[in-house]
PDB file of C-alpha atoms and ligand atoms in Angstrom:
ATOM      1  CA  MET Z   1      39.251   6.019  41.643  1.00  0.00           C
ATOM      2  CA  THR Z   2      36.652   3.352  41.072  1.00  0.00           C
ATOM      3  CA  LYS Z   3      32.980   3.896  40.190  1.00  0.00           C
ATOM      4  CA  ILE Z   4      31.825   1.460  42.903  1.00  0.00           C
ATOM      5  CA  ASN Z   5      28.786   2.605  44.909  1.00  0.00           C
ATOM      6  CA  SER Z   6      29.862   3.955  48.322  1.00  0.00           C
ATOM      7  CA  ILE Z   7      27.364   1.643  50.119  1.00  0.00           C
ATOM      8  CA  TYR Z   8      29.912  -1.118  49.482  1.00  0.00           C
ATOM      9  CA  GLU Z   9      32.846   0.658  51.146  1.00  0.00           C
ATOM     10  CA  PRO Z  10      32.241  -1.046  54.546  1.00  0.00           C
ATOM     11  CA  VAL Z  11      32.160  -4.432  52.794  1.00  0.00           C
ATOM     12  CA  ILE Z  12      35.482  -3.750  51.098  1.00  0.00           C
ATOM     13  CA  ALA Z  13      36.883  -2.770  54.509  1.00  0.00           C
ATOM     14  CA  LEU Z  14      35.412  -5.983  55.950  1.00  0.00           C
ATOM     15  CA  ALA Z  15      37.167  -8.133  53.334  1.00  0.00           C
ATOM     16  CA  LYS Z  16      40.429  -6.442  54.290  1.00  0.00           C
ATOM     17  CA  GLU Z  17      39.726  -6.949  57.986  1.00  0.00           C
ATOM     18  CA  ALA Z  18      39.197 -10.695  57.451  1.00  0.00           C
ATOM     19  CA  GLY Z  19      42.349 -10.740  55.322  1.00  0.00           C
ATOM     20  CA  ALA Z  20      44.304  -9.121  58.154  1.00  0.00           C
ATOM     21  CA  LEU Z  21      43.087 -11.868  60.485  1.00  0.00           C
ATOM     22  CA  GLN Z  22      44.397 -14.468  58.027  1.00  0.00           C
ATOM     23  CA  LYS Z  23      47.716 -12.688  57.627  1.00  0.00           C
ATOM     24  CA  ALA Z  24      48.148 -12.561  61.400  1.00  0.00           C
ATOM     25  CA  ARG Z  25      47.814 -16.385  61.572  1.00  0.00           C
ATOM     26  CA  TYR Z  26      49.909 -17.115  58.450  1.00  0.00           C
ATOM     27  CA  ARG Z  27      52.560 -19.810  59.102  1.00  0.00           C
ATOM     28  CA  LYS Z  28      51.867 -19.670  62.836  1.00  0.00           C
ATOM     29  CA  THR Z  29      52.034 -22.954  64.742  1.00  0.00           C
ATOM     30  CA  GLY Z  30      49.098 -24.676  66.445  1.00  0.00           C
ATOM     31  CA  LEU Z  31      46.510 -24.046  63.743  1.00  0.00           C
ATOM     32  CA  MET Z  32      43.367 -26.175  64.233  1.00  0.00           C
ATOM     33  CA  VAL Z  33      42.671 -28.020  60.949  1.00  0.00           C
ATOM     34  CA  GLU Z  34      39.754 -30.408  60.377  1.00  0.00           C
ATOM     35  CA  THR Z  35      38.300 -32.188  57.340  1.00  0.00           C
ATOM     36  CA  LYS Z  36      34.864 -31.721  55.751  1.00  0.00           C
ATOM     37  CA  SER Z  37      33.433 -33.550  52.680  1.00  0.00           C
ATOM     38  CA  THR Z  38      36.611 -35.588  51.993  1.00  0.00           C
ATOM     39  CA  ALA Z  39      40.043 -36.060  53.570  1.00  0.00           C
ATOM     40  CA  VAL Z  40      41.433 -33.229  51.398  1.00  0.00           C
ATOM     41  CA  ASP Z  41      38.571 -30.752  52.015  1.00  0.00           C
ATOM     42  CA  LEU Z  42      39.854 -28.742  54.975  1.00  0.00           C
ATOM     43  CA  VAL Z  43      38.579 -26.133  57.387  1.00  0.00           C
ATOM     44  CA  THR Z  44      40.708 -24.240  59.909  1.00  0.00           C
ATOM     45  CA  GLU Z  45      39.820 -22.126  62.906  1.00  0.00           C
ATOM     46  CA  VAL Z  46      40.677 -19.098  60.747  1.00  0.00           C
ATOM     47  CA  ASP Z  47      38.069 -20.056  58.100  1.00  0.00           C
ATOM     48  CA  LEU Z  48      35.496 -20.268  60.911  1.00  0.00           C
ATOM     49  CA  ALA Z  49      36.547 -17.008  62.564  1.00  0.00           C
ATOM     50  CA  CYS Z  50      36.482 -15.093  59.260  1.00  0.00           C
ATOM     51  CA  ASP Z  51      33.112 -16.580  58.315  1.00  0.00           C
ATOM     52  CA  ALA Z  52      31.640 -15.568  61.688  1.00  0.00           C
ATOM     53  CA  LEU Z  53      33.066 -12.054  61.427  1.00  0.00           C
ATOM     54  CA  ILE Z  54      31.794 -11.462  57.883  1.00  0.00           C
ATOM     55  CA  VAL Z  55      28.308 -12.888  58.505  1.00  0.00           C
ATOM     56  CA  GLN Z  56      27.827 -10.950  61.735  1.00  0.00           C
ATOM     57  CA  ARG Z  57      28.952  -7.661  60.145  1.00  0.00           C
ATOM     58  CA  LEU Z  58      26.850  -8.109  56.986  1.00  0.00           C
ATOM     59  CA  LYS Z  59      23.788  -8.728  59.142  1.00  0.00           C
ATOM     60  CA  GLN Z  60      24.396  -5.331  60.744  1.00  0.00           C
ATOM     61  CA  LEU Z  61      25.143  -3.554  57.461  1.00  0.00           C
ATOM     62  CA  PHE Z  62      22.367  -5.106  55.324  1.00  0.00           C
ATOM     63  CA  PRO Z  63      19.768  -6.499  57.762  1.00  0.00           C
ATOM     64  CA  ASP Z  64      17.170  -7.161  55.044  1.00  0.00           C
ATOM     65  CA  ASP Z  65      19.441  -9.258  52.794  1.00  0.00           C
ATOM     66  CA  ARG Z  66      19.799 -13.040  52.851  1.00  0.00           C
ATOM     67  CA  ILE Z  67      23.210 -14.623  53.578  1.00  0.00           C
ATOM     68  CA  LEU Z  68      24.867 -17.838  52.359  1.00  0.00           C
ATOM     69  CA  SER Z  69      28.345 -18.571  53.703  1.00  0.00           C
ATOM     70  CA  GLU Z  70      30.590 -21.572  53.153  1.00  0.00           C
ATOM     71  CA  GLU Z  71      31.009 -22.421  56.834  1.00  0.00           C
ATOM     72  CA  GLN Z  72      27.493 -21.631  58.126  1.00  0.00           C
ATOM     73  CA  GLY Z  73      25.325 -22.306  55.070  1.00  0.00           C
ATOM     74  CA  ILE Z  74      22.029 -20.433  54.904  1.00  0.00           C
ATOM     75  CA  GLN Z  75      21.284 -18.365  57.989  1.00  0.00           C
ATOM     76  CA  PRO Z  76      18.366 -19.879  60.004  1.00  0.00           C
ATOM     77  CA  HIS Z  77      16.415 -16.609  60.045  1.00  0.00           C
ATOM     78  CA  ASP Z  78      16.540 -16.509  56.225  1.00  0.00           C
ATOM     79  CA  THR Z  79      14.021 -19.319  55.736  1.00  0.00           C
ATOM     80  CA  ASP Z  80      11.201 -16.763  55.715  1.00  0.00           C
ATOM     81  CA  ASN Z  81      13.210 -14.048  54.020  1.00  0.00           C
ATOM     82  CA  HIS Z  82      12.410 -13.626  50.326  1.00  0.00           C
ATOM     83  CA  SER Z  83      14.691 -10.665  49.681  1.00  0.00           C
ATOM     84  CA  GLU Z  84      16.045 -10.542  46.131  1.00  0.00           C
ATOM     85  CA  PHE Z  85      19.486  -9.736  47.593  1.00  0.00           C
ATOM     86  CA  GLN Z  86      21.784 -12.439  48.933  1.00  0.00           C
ATOM     87  CA  TRP Z  87      25.367 -12.248  50.190  1.00  0.00           C
ATOM     88  CA  ILE Z  88      27.528 -15.219  49.179  1.00  0.00           C
ATOM     89  CA  ILE Z  89      30.722 -15.626  51.178  1.00  0.00           C
ATOM     90  CA  ASP Z  90      33.877 -17.694  50.891  1.00  0.00           C
ATOM     91  CA  PRO Z  91      35.664 -16.486  54.030  1.00  0.00           C
ATOM     92  CA  LEU Z  92      38.989 -18.124  53.115  1.00  0.00           C
ATOM     93  CA  ASP Z  93      39.388 -19.424  49.588  1.00  0.00           C
ATOM     94  CA  GLY Z  94      42.501 -21.599  49.363  1.00  0.00           C
ATOM     95  CA  THR Z  95      42.352 -23.301  52.749  1.00  0.00           C
ATOM     96  CA  THR Z  96      44.845 -25.990  51.722  1.00  0.00           C
ATOM     97  CA  ASN Z  97      47.334 -23.274  50.775  1.00  0.00           C
ATOM     98  CA  PHE Z  98      46.700 -21.384  54.011  1.00  0.00           C
ATOM     99  CA  SER Z  99      47.081 -24.517  56.133  1.00  0.00           C
ATOM    100  CA  VAL Z 100      50.536 -25.297  54.711  1.00  0.00           C
ATOM    101  CA  GLY Z 101      51.776 -21.696  54.566  1.00  0.00           C
ATOM    102  CA  HIS Z 102      51.407 -21.136  50.805  1.00  0.00           C
ATOM    103  CA  PRO Z 103      50.659 -17.414  50.288  1.00  0.00           C
ATOM    104  CA  ILE Z 104      47.846 -17.734  47.722  1.00  0.00           C
ATOM    105  CA  PHE Z 105      44.520 -17.518  49.543  1.00  0.00           C
ATOM    106  CA  ALA Z 106      41.745 -14.932  49.530  1.00  0.00           C
ATOM    107  CA  VAL Z 107      38.572 -13.559  51.060  1.00  0.00           C
ATOM    108  CA  SER Z 108      35.604 -13.512  48.650  1.00  0.00           C
ATOM    109  CA  ILE Z 109      32.339 -11.667  49.335  1.00  0.00           C
ATOM    110  CA  ALA Z 110      29.578 -11.135  46.765  1.00  0.00           C
ATOM    111  CA  ARG Z 111      26.096  -9.652  46.762  1.00  0.00           C
ATOM    112  CA  TRP Z 112      23.699 -11.228  44.290  1.00  0.00           C
ATOM    113  CA  LYS Z 113      20.397  -9.803  43.128  1.00  0.00           C
ATOM    114  CA  ASN Z 114      18.202 -12.789  42.222  1.00  0.00           C
ATOM    115  CA  ASP Z 115      20.317 -14.889  39.834  1.00  0.00           C
ATOM    116  CA  LEU Z 116      23.009 -12.327  39.031  1.00  0.00           C
ATOM    117  CA  PRO Z 117      25.989 -10.950  40.928  1.00  0.00           C
ATOM    118  CA  GLU Z 118      25.586  -7.266  41.744  1.00  0.00           C
ATOM    119  CA  PHE Z 119      28.791  -6.582  43.697  1.00  0.00           C
ATOM    120  CA  GLY Z 120      31.951  -8.532  44.489  1.00  0.00           C
ATOM    121  CA  VAL Z 121      35.155  -8.095  46.423  1.00  0.00           C
ATOM    122  CA  VAL Z 122      38.143 -10.451  46.572  1.00  0.00           C
ATOM    123  CA  TYR Z 123      41.077  -9.605  48.816  1.00  0.00           C
ATOM    124  CA  VAL Z 124      44.393 -11.478  48.743  1.00  0.00           C
ATOM    125  CA  PRO Z 125      46.061 -10.555  52.032  1.00  0.00           C
ATOM    126  CA  MET Z 126      49.612 -11.795  51.435  1.00  0.00           C
ATOM    127  CA  LEU Z 127      49.799  -9.869  48.138  1.00  0.00           C
ATOM    128  CA  ASP Z 128      47.663  -6.949  49.378  1.00  0.00           C
ATOM    129  CA  GLU Z 129      45.688  -7.253  46.121  1.00  0.00           C
ATOM    130  CA  LEU Z 130      42.136  -5.941  46.148  1.00  0.00           C
ATOM    131  CA  TYR Z 131      39.640  -6.765  43.390  1.00  0.00           C
ATOM    132  CA  VAL Z 132      36.212  -5.119  43.329  1.00  0.00           C
ATOM    133  CA  ALA Z 133      33.394  -5.120  40.788  1.00  0.00           C
ATOM    134  CA  GLU Z 134      29.862  -3.823  40.551  1.00  0.00           C
ATOM    135  CA  ARG Z 135      27.387  -4.610  37.794  1.00  0.00           C
ATOM    136  CA  GLY Z 136      27.481  -1.817  35.217  1.00  0.00           C
ATOM    137  CA  ARG Z 137      30.268   0.029  37.037  1.00  0.00           C
ATOM    138  CA  GLY Z 138      33.358  -1.962  36.096  1.00  0.00           C
ATOM    139  CA  ALA Z 139      35.914  -4.212  37.760  1.00  0.00           C
ATOM    140  CA  TYR Z 140      39.104  -2.970  39.387  1.00  0.00           C
ATOM    141  CA  TRP Z 141      42.416  -4.230  40.698  1.00  0.00           C
ATOM    142  CA  ASN Z 142      43.730  -1.855  43.366  1.00  0.00           C
ATOM    143  CA  GLU Z 143      41.563   0.817  41.672  1.00  0.00           C
ATOM    144  CA  GLN Z 144      42.839   0.156  38.131  1.00  0.00           C
ATOM    145  CA  PRO Z 145      40.199  -1.025  35.611  1.00  0.00           C
ATOM    146  CA  LEU Z 146      40.429  -4.712  34.668  1.00  0.00           C
ATOM    147  CA  LYS Z 147      40.276  -6.074  31.136  1.00  0.00           C
ATOM    148  CA  CYS Z 148      40.034  -9.721  30.121  1.00  0.00           C
ATOM    149  CA  SER Z 149      42.230 -11.306  27.472  1.00  0.00           C
ATOM    150  CA  THR Z 150      41.073 -11.343  23.854  1.00  0.00           C
ATOM    151  CA  GLU Z 151      43.657 -13.949  22.846  1.00  0.00           C
ATOM    152  CA  SER Z 152      42.431 -16.409  20.238  1.00  0.00           C
ATOM    153  CA  LEU Z 153      45.312 -18.896  19.906  1.00  0.00           C
ATOM    154  CA  LEU Z 154      45.595 -21.715  22.415  1.00  0.00           C
ATOM    155  CA  ASN Z 155      49.350 -22.026  21.897  1.00  0.00           C
ATOM    156  CA  ARG Z 156      49.748 -18.401  23.030  1.00  0.00           C
ATOM    157  CA  SER Z 157      47.471 -18.876  26.058  1.00  0.00           C
ATOM    158  CA  VAL Z 158      48.145 -19.335  29.740  1.00  0.00           C
ATOM    159  CA  LEU Z 159      45.271 -21.262  31.345  1.00  0.00           C
ATOM    160  CA  ALA Z 160      44.413 -22.170  34.919  1.00  0.00           C
ATOM    161  CA  THR Z 161      42.363 -24.947  36.459  1.00  0.00           C
ATOM    162  CA  GLY Z 162      41.914 -26.928  39.670  1.00  0.00           C
ATOM    163  CA  PHE Z 163      40.965 -30.404  40.852  1.00  0.00           C
ATOM    164  CA  PRO Z 164      37.826 -31.145  42.881  1.00  0.00           C
ATOM    165  CA  TYR Z 165      37.782 -32.405  46.466  1.00  0.00           C
ATOM    166  CA  ASP Z 166      36.257 -35.747  45.380  1.00  0.00           C
ATOM    167  CA  ARG Z 167      39.236 -36.327  43.054  1.00  0.00           C
ATOM    168  CA  ALA Z 168      40.331 -39.554  44.786  1.00  0.00           C
ATOM    169  CA  THR Z 169      37.054 -41.322  43.964  1.00  0.00           C
ATOM    170  CA  ALA Z 170      35.426 -39.437  41.076  1.00  0.00           C
ATOM    171  CA  GLU Z 171      35.739 -41.006  37.647  1.00  0.00           C
ATOM    172  CA  ASN Z 172      36.258 -37.560  36.132  1.00  0.00           C
ATOM    173  CA  ASN Z 173      38.647 -35.668  38.404  1.00  0.00           C
ATOM    174  CA  ASN Z 174      39.839 -33.242  35.676  1.00  0.00           C
ATOM    175  CA  ALA Z 175      43.285 -34.890  35.393  1.00  0.00           C
ATOM    176  CA  GLU Z 176      42.588 -36.139  31.841  1.00  0.00           C
ATOM    177  CA  ASN Z 177      41.464 -32.628  30.821  1.00  0.00           C
ATOM    178  CA  ALA Z 178      44.738 -31.193  32.121  1.00  0.00           C
ATOM    179  CA  ARG Z 179      46.705 -33.909  30.288  1.00  0.00           C
ATOM    180  CA  VAL Z 180      44.954 -33.035  27.011  1.00  0.00           C
ATOM    181  CA  MET Z 181      45.545 -29.302  27.496  1.00  0.00           C
ATOM    182  CA  ILE Z 182      49.213 -29.293  28.558  1.00  0.00           C
ATOM    183  CA  PRO Z 183      50.740 -29.819  25.075  1.00  0.00           C
ATOM    184  CA  LEU Z 184      48.354 -27.311  23.461  1.00  0.00           C
ATOM    185  CA  VAL Z 185      49.009 -24.195  25.553  1.00  0.00           C
ATOM    186  CA  LYS Z 186      51.792 -21.804  26.537  1.00  0.00           C
ATOM    187  CA  GLY Z 187      51.303 -22.615  30.204  1.00  0.00           C
ATOM    188  CA  ILE Z 188      48.926 -24.081  32.716  1.00  0.00           C
ATOM    189  CA  ARG Z 189      48.602 -23.060  36.387  1.00  0.00           C
ATOM    190  CA  ARG Z 190      46.919 -24.552  39.468  1.00  0.00           C
ATOM    191  CA  LEU Z 191      47.097 -21.984  42.267  1.00  0.00           C
ATOM    192  CA  GLY Z 192      44.532 -23.549  44.617  1.00  0.00           C
ATOM    193  CA  ALA Z 193      42.240 -20.555  45.155  1.00  0.00           C
ATOM    194  CA  ALA Z 194      39.422 -20.414  42.611  1.00  0.00           C
ATOM    195  CA  ALA Z 195      38.176 -16.955  43.634  1.00  0.00           C
ATOM    196  CA  TYR Z 196      41.640 -15.554  42.921  1.00  0.00           C
ATOM    197  CA  ASP Z 197      41.982 -17.578  39.687  1.00  0.00           C
ATOM    198  CA  LEU Z 198      38.839 -15.820  38.450  1.00  0.00           C
ATOM    199  CA  CYS Z 199      40.316 -12.420  39.344  1.00  0.00           C
ATOM    200  CA  LEU Z 200      43.424 -13.299  37.338  1.00  0.00           C
ATOM    201  CA  VAL Z 201      41.155 -14.114  34.390  1.00  0.00           C
ATOM    202  CA  ALA Z 202      39.494 -10.708  34.817  1.00  0.00           C
ATOM    203  CA  ALA Z 203      42.949  -9.116  34.847  1.00  0.00           C
ATOM    204  CA  GLY Z 204      43.904 -10.824  31.574  1.00  0.00           C
ATOM    205  CA  VAL Z 205      46.738 -12.671  33.338  1.00  0.00           C
ATOM    206  CA  TYR Z 206      45.114 -15.988  32.420  1.00  0.00           C
ATOM    207  CA  ASP Z 207      43.561 -16.150  28.967  1.00  0.00           C
ATOM    208  CA  ALA Z 208      41.020 -18.651  30.273  1.00  0.00           C
ATOM    209  CA  TYR Z 209      40.168 -20.941  33.174  1.00  0.00           C
ATOM    210  CA  TRP Z 210      38.065 -24.037  33.617  1.00  0.00           C
ATOM    211  CA  GLU Z 211      37.224 -26.101  36.665  1.00  0.00           C
ATOM    212  CA  LEU Z 212      34.751 -28.832  37.598  1.00  0.00           C
ATOM    213  CA  ARG Z 213      32.374 -28.868  40.543  1.00  0.00           C
ATOM    214  CA  LEU Z 214      33.054 -25.502  42.143  1.00  0.00           C
ATOM    215  CA  ALA Z 215      30.808 -24.251  44.931  1.00  0.00           C
ATOM    216  CA  LYS Z 216      28.746 -21.105  44.451  1.00  0.00           C
ATOM    217  CA  TRP Z 217      30.891 -19.159  46.937  1.00  0.00           C
ATOM    218  CA  ASP Z 218      34.030 -19.959  44.898  1.00  0.00           C
ATOM    219  CA  LEU Z 219      32.680 -18.092  41.886  1.00  0.00           C
ATOM    220  CA  ALA Z 220      30.138 -15.626  43.315  1.00  0.00           C
ATOM    221  CA  ALA Z 221      32.464 -12.581  43.247  1.00  0.00           C
ATOM    222  CA  GLY Z 222      34.938 -13.674  40.569  1.00  0.00           C
ATOM    223  CA  ARG Z 223      32.215 -14.158  37.972  1.00  0.00           C
ATOM    224  CA  LEU Z 224      31.295 -10.473  38.186  1.00  0.00           C
ATOM    225  CA  MET Z 225      34.961  -9.409  37.915  1.00  0.00           C
ATOM    226  CA  ILE Z 226      35.170 -11.287  34.599  1.00  0.00           C
ATOM    227  CA  GLU Z 227      31.843 -10.089  33.219  1.00  0.00           C
ATOM    228  CA  GLU Z 228      32.665  -6.477  34.080  1.00  0.00           C
ATOM    229  CA  ALA Z 229      36.138  -6.914  32.536  1.00  0.00           C
ATOM    230  CA  GLY Z 230      34.588  -7.940  29.207  1.00  0.00           C
ATOM    231  CA  GLY Z 231      35.190 -11.691  29.404  1.00  0.00           C
ATOM    232  CA  THR Z 232      32.905 -14.640  28.809  1.00  0.00           C
ATOM    233  CA  PHE Z 233      31.644 -16.561  31.841  1.00  0.00           C
ATOM    234  CA  TRP Z 234      29.898 -19.883  31.282  1.00  0.00           C
ATOM    235  CA  CYS Z 235      28.826 -22.343  33.942  1.00  0.00           C
ATOM    236  CA  SER Z 236      26.530 -25.354  34.230  1.00  0.00           C
ATOM    237  CA  GLU Z 237      24.984 -26.302  37.552  1.00  0.00           C
ATOM    238  CA  GLU Z 238      24.303 -29.805  38.805  1.00  0.00           C
ATOM    239  CA  GLU Z 239      23.263 -30.577  42.361  1.00  0.00           C
ATOM    240  CA  GLY Z 240      24.590 -27.250  43.595  1.00  0.00           C
ATOM    241  CA  LYS Z 241      28.030 -27.678  41.982  1.00  0.00           C
ATOM    242  CA  TYR Z 242      29.259 -25.653  39.026  1.00  0.00           C
ATOM    243  CA  ASN Z 243      31.401 -26.536  36.017  1.00  0.00           C
ATOM    244  CA  VAL Z 244      33.026 -23.353  34.733  1.00  0.00           C
ATOM    245  CA  ILE Z 245      34.682 -22.225  31.493  1.00  0.00           C
ATOM    246  CA  THR Z 246      35.631 -18.548  31.408  1.00  0.00           C
ATOM    247  CA  GLY Z 247      37.953 -15.970  29.893  1.00  0.00           C
ATOM    248  CA  SER Z 248      38.598 -14.898  26.294  1.00  0.00           C
ATOM    249  CA  LYS Z 249      35.615 -15.860  24.149  1.00  0.00           C
ATOM    250  CA  ALA Z 250      37.752 -17.387  21.390  1.00  0.00           C
ATOM    251  CA  ILE Z 251      39.680 -19.561  23.861  1.00  0.00           C
ATOM    252  CA  CYS Z 252      36.498 -20.541  25.734  1.00  0.00           C
ATOM    253  CA  ASP Z 253      34.953 -21.691  22.437  1.00  0.00           C
ATOM    254  CA  GLN Z 254      37.904 -24.079  22.038  1.00  0.00           C
ATOM    255  CA  LEU Z 255      37.740 -25.231  25.670  1.00  0.00           C
ATOM    256  CA  HIS Z 256      34.091 -26.185  25.218  1.00  0.00           C
ATOM    257  CA  LEU Z 257      35.253 -28.702  22.597  1.00  0.00           C
ATOM    258  CA  LEU Z 258      38.209 -29.991  24.624  1.00  0.00           C
ATOM    259  CA  VAL Z 259      37.072 -30.152  28.267  1.00  0.00           C
ATOM    260  CA  ASP Z 260      35.191 -33.250  29.392  1.00  0.00           C
ATOM    261  CA  MET Z 261      32.566 -31.986  31.822  1.00  0.00           C
ATOM    262  CA  ARG Z 262      31.036 -35.341  32.727  1.00  0.00           C
ATOM    263  CA  ASN Z 263      29.979 -34.821  36.293  1.00  0.00           C
ATOM    264  CA  SER Z 264      30.799 -38.217  37.773  1.00  0.00           C
ATOM    265  CA  LYS Z 265      30.634 -37.886  41.496  1.00  0.00           C
ATOM    266  CA  GLY Z 266      32.896 -39.584  43.977  1.00  0.00           C
ATOM    267  CA  LYS Z 267      31.722 -42.760  45.652  1.00  0.00           C
TER     268      LYS Z 267
HETATM  269  C1  LIG L 301      38.815 -24.462  46.958  1.00  0.00           C
HETATM  270  C2  LIG L 301      39.805 -23.698  46.126  1.00  0.00           C
HETATM  271  C3  LIG L 301      40.422 -24.583  45.073  1.00  0.00           C
HETATM  272  C4  LIG L 301      39.385 -25.266  44.205  1.00  0.00           C
HETATM  273  C5  LIG L 301      38.371 -26.003  45.056  1.00  0.00           C
HETATM  274  C6  LIG L 301      37.755 -25.041  46.064  1.00  0.00           C
HETATM  275  P1  LIG L 301      38.433 -23.690  49.511  1.00  0.00           P
HETATM  276  O1  LIG L 301      38.177 -23.606  47.905  1.00  0.00           O
HETATM  277  O2  LIG L 301      39.179 -22.605  45.507  1.00  0.00           O
HETATM  278  O3  LIG L 301      41.258 -23.835  44.211  1.00  0.00           O
HETATM  279  O4  LIG L 301      40.041 -26.166  43.346  1.00  0.00           O
HETATM  280  O5  LIG L 301      37.365 -26.534  44.224  1.00  0.00           O
HETATM  281  O6  LIG L 301      36.794 -25.709  46.827  1.00  0.00           O
HETATM  282  O7  LIG L 301      37.893 -24.995  49.977  1.00  0.00           O
HETATM  283  O8  LIG L 301      39.878 -23.541  49.733  1.00  0.00           O
HETATM  284  O9  LIG L 301      37.610 -22.519  49.981  1.00  0.00           O
HETATM  285 CA1  LIG L 302      36.597 -21.819  47.997  1.00  0.00          CA
HETATM  286 CA1  LIG L 303      36.724 -21.543  51.744  1.00  0.00          CA
END
């Protein structure tokens, strides 16, 4: 049993419904794939269908709240809406994985109250893993409470990271950070789904995680999982993109000294 408020049950069901849609199209032929900000930033018809489903349903469930989704942006009717609640949606996190038939991808839905996440759900359809968190009420993996790592030694740590979509042109594409880290740690992972990476930090699977230039929808739910699981979450925002260092406090303190966060944008 979780302590999550029952008003969020339909949203948890919605995350699973979108996940089922993704599972039904997994490794099927004829998938429509297009590019967005760069040649490696992809969107598929399944991203669009899941985004449309989630936005439409949230409008019905929480008509007074604002909505920001990756594929639709801010809803037009929200320009005059000053509600303190906003839903932040990544309908399919890990589109590259999904498009090539790699099983790590997820649905991420979060409700923020002003500048803080209030509720989050991340569902990983191919693993049937469900992560939920609510501020003050804990974070759960398939109903079991989550607890972040308290590891303090880098050489006993497994870390995760990722590489931004402007990596072909940006001066700082995180490759040098990974090169510096590899000899210092027990292991380093790059799964390709930031929302799920953050859940694995909350679960204590990864001792820490860093990434440059994430979007708000990548971290909107995962941040709360980590905070409710007792971990440290740090991020800096620049032009709507977020550099993140999160996990065990002792390891994060060391990452702050090692990770070059210079935010050089692609040309
Ligand atoms: C991406 C994934 C990836 C991360 C990128 C994200 P998308 O999200 O989370 O792991 O490295 O920065 O944009 O585009 O698959 O939803
Ligand atoms: Ca994403
Ligand atoms: Ca996405």
